[in-house]
Short mmCIF file of C-alpha atoms in Angstrom, two decimals:
data_model
loop_
_atom_site.label_atom_id
_atom_site.label_comp_id
_atom_site.label_asym_id
_atom_site.label_seq_id
_atom_site.Cartn_x
_atom_site.Cartn_y
_atom_site.Cartn_z
CA UNK A 1 0.00 0.00 0.00
CA UNK A 2 1.46 3.33 -1.00
CA UNK A 3 1.06 6.52 0.98
CA UNK A 4 -1.54 7.98 -1.38
CA UNK A 5 -3.79 4.92 -0.95
CA UNK A 6 -3.38 5.11 2.82
CA UNK A 7 -4.42 8.77 2.80
CA UNK A 8 -7.52 7.98 0.70
CA UNK A 9 -8.46 5.11 3.05
CA UNK A 10 -8.10 7.39 6.07
CA UNK A 11 -10.26 10.05 4.41
CA UNK A 12 -12.97 7.48 3.62
CA UNK A 13 -12.98 6.22 7.21
CA UNK A 14 -13.19 9.72 8.69
CA UNK A 15 -15.87 10.74 6.21
CA UNK A 16 -17.87 7.61 7.09
CA UNK A 17 -17.50 8.45 10.79
CA UNK A 18 -18.58 12.03 10.12
CA UNK A 19 -21.60 10.77 8.18
CA UNK A 20 -22.66 8.54 11.07
CA UNK A 21 -22.16 11.37 13.59
CA UNK A 22 -24.19 13.72 11.41
CA UNK A 23 -27.09 11.27 11.16
CA UNK A 24 -27.12 10.75 14.92
CA UNK A 25 -27.15 14.52 15.51
CA UNK A 26 -29.74 15.06 12.76
CA UNK A 27 -32.13 12.55 14.31
CA UNK A 28 -31.76 14.08 17.78
CA UNK A 29 -32.10 17.65 16.52
CA UNK A 30 -35.06 16.73 14.32
CA UNK A 31 -36.84 15.13 17.28
CA UNK A 32 -36.30 18.24 19.40
CA UNK A 33 -37.57 20.58 16.68
CA UNK A 34 -40.55 18.39 15.79
CA UNK A 35 -41.56 18.53 19.44
CA UNK A 36 -40.90 22.28 19.81
CA UNK A 37 -42.62 23.14 16.55
CA UNK A 38 -45.65 21.01 17.41
CA UNK A 39 -45.92 22.74 20.82
CA UNK A 40 -45.91 26.14 19.15
CA UNK A 41 -48.37 25.18 16.42
CA UNK A 42 -50.78 23.42 18.77
CA UNK A 43 -51.18 26.49 20.99
CA UNK A 44 -49.44 25.13 24.07
CA UNK A 45 -50.24 27.62 26.86
CA UNK A 46 -46.58 28.06 27.81
CA UNK A 47 -45.67 28.88 24.17
CA UNK A 48 -48.59 31.29 23.84
CA UNK A 49 -47.41 33.08 26.99
CA UNK A 50 -43.79 33.19 25.87
CA UNK A 51 -44.67 34.67 22.48
CA UNK A 52 -46.97 37.16 24.21
CA UNK A 53 -43.95 38.26 26.27
CA UNK A 54 -41.85 38.59 23.12
CA UNK A 55 -44.37 41.13 21.87
CA UNK A 56 -44.59 40.35 18.14
CA UNK A 57 -47.99 38.69 18.34
CA UNK A 58 -49.11 35.11 17.93
CA UNK A 59 -48.41 35.10 14.17
CA UNK A 60 -44.73 34.94 15.15
CA UNK A 61 -45.39 31.77 17.15
CA UNK A 62 -46.97 30.18 14.09
CA UNK A 63 -44.08 31.30 11.88
CA UNK A 64 -41.46 30.02 14.31
CA UNK A 65 -43.26 26.71 14.85
CA UNK A 66 -43.64 26.23 11.10
CA UNK A 67 -39.96 26.96 10.46
CA UNK A 68 -38.94 24.53 13.21
CA UNK A 69 -41.24 21.80 11.89
CA UNK A 70 -40.15 22.28 8.25
CA UNK A 71 -36.47 22.35 9.24
CA UNK A 72 -36.88 19.14 11.24
CA UNK A 73 -38.53 17.36 8.30
CA UNK A 74 -35.75 18.54 5.95
CA UNK A 75 -33.17 16.91 8.24
CA UNK A 76 -34.66 13.52 7.30
CA UNK A 77 -34.29 14.14 3.53
CA UNK A 78 -30.66 13.40 2.64
CA UNK A 79 -30.36 15.88 -0.23
CA UNK A 80 -32.07 18.65 1.80
CA UNK A 81 -30.52 18.06 5.23
CA UNK A 82 -28.00 20.89 4.79
CA UNK A 83 -30.81 23.31 3.97
CA UNK A 84 -32.64 22.10 7.09
CA UNK A 85 -29.50 22.73 9.14
CA UNK A 86 -29.17 26.24 7.73
CA UNK A 87 -32.83 27.03 8.36
CA UNK A 88 -32.67 25.80 11.96
CA UNK A 89 -29.39 27.65 12.55
CA UNK A 90 -31.13 30.88 11.59
CA UNK A 91 -34.09 30.11 13.84
CA UNK A 92 -31.76 29.39 16.76
CA UNK A 93 -29.75 32.57 16.26
CA UNK A 94 -33.06 34.38 16.73
CA UNK A 95 -33.93 32.22 19.76
CA UNK A 96 -30.61 32.91 21.49
CA UNK A 97 -30.99 36.64 20.83
CA UNK A 98 -34.55 36.55 22.14
CA UNK A 99 -33.43 34.84 25.35
CA UNK A 100 -30.54 37.22 25.87
CA UNK A 101 -32.23 40.52 25.02
CA UNK A 102 -36.02 40.16 25.34
CA UNK A 103 -37.43 37.41 27.56
CA UNK A 104 -34.45 36.43 29.66
CA UNK A 105 -34.19 32.94 31.02
CA UNK A 106 -31.52 30.36 30.45
CA UNK A 107 -30.41 30.23 26.78
CA UNK A 108 -28.38 27.01 27.18
CA UNK A 109 -30.71 24.72 25.24
CA UNK A 110 -31.04 27.30 22.44
CA UNK A 111 -27.24 27.56 22.26
CA UNK A 112 -26.83 23.76 22.14
CA UNK A 113 -29.41 23.50 19.34
CA UNK A 114 -27.73 26.40 17.52
CA UNK A 115 -24.37 24.61 17.53
CA UNK A 116 -25.95 21.26 16.59
CA UNK A 117 -27.82 22.85 13.67
CA UNK A 118 -24.69 24.66 12.52
CA UNK A 119 -22.74 21.37 12.71
CA UNK A 120 -25.33 19.76 10.43
CA UNK A 121 -25.26 22.68 7.99
CA UNK A 122 -21.45 22.53 7.90
CA UNK A 123 -21.31 18.74 7.59
CA UNK A 124 -23.87 18.69 4.77
CA UNK A 125 -22.49 21.72 2.92
CA UNK A 126 -21.42 19.66 -0.13
CA UNK A 127 -25.03 18.52 -0.62
CA UNK A 128 -26.29 22.08 -0.26
CA UNK A 129 -23.76 23.38 -2.77
CA UNK A 130 -24.73 20.61 -5.21
CA UNK A 131 -28.36 21.70 -4.92
CA UNK A 132 -27.28 25.25 -5.76
CA UNK A 133 -25.42 24.00 -8.84
CA UNK A 134 -21.94 24.75 -7.53
#
């Protein structure tokens, strides 16, 4: 085995490991966002109160819940998982900002989901670029 073959084998192994890690994270993140989105869309009293405190009106709860639900579903579609990661990263940037500057509370879970969504978007960037024709 020459050194070039060894390098290619190592890249394949690490890319396979990254793929497995991404799927595990995608499933966990999707489950969290399916649950969160469903709570917002179903009119959970706690969500209604939180969005009342935010001050943008209940339409914003529906928008946020829809974006979370759509992003979660996209994580299960291999060719669209990077788009789902990007969408959820944007949602979580807003959530972290909302916790820090508007409603207060502990932003830890929002930060964890932000980093997990960004990891998915980064890990699936080749698929996203292919979709964009690049």
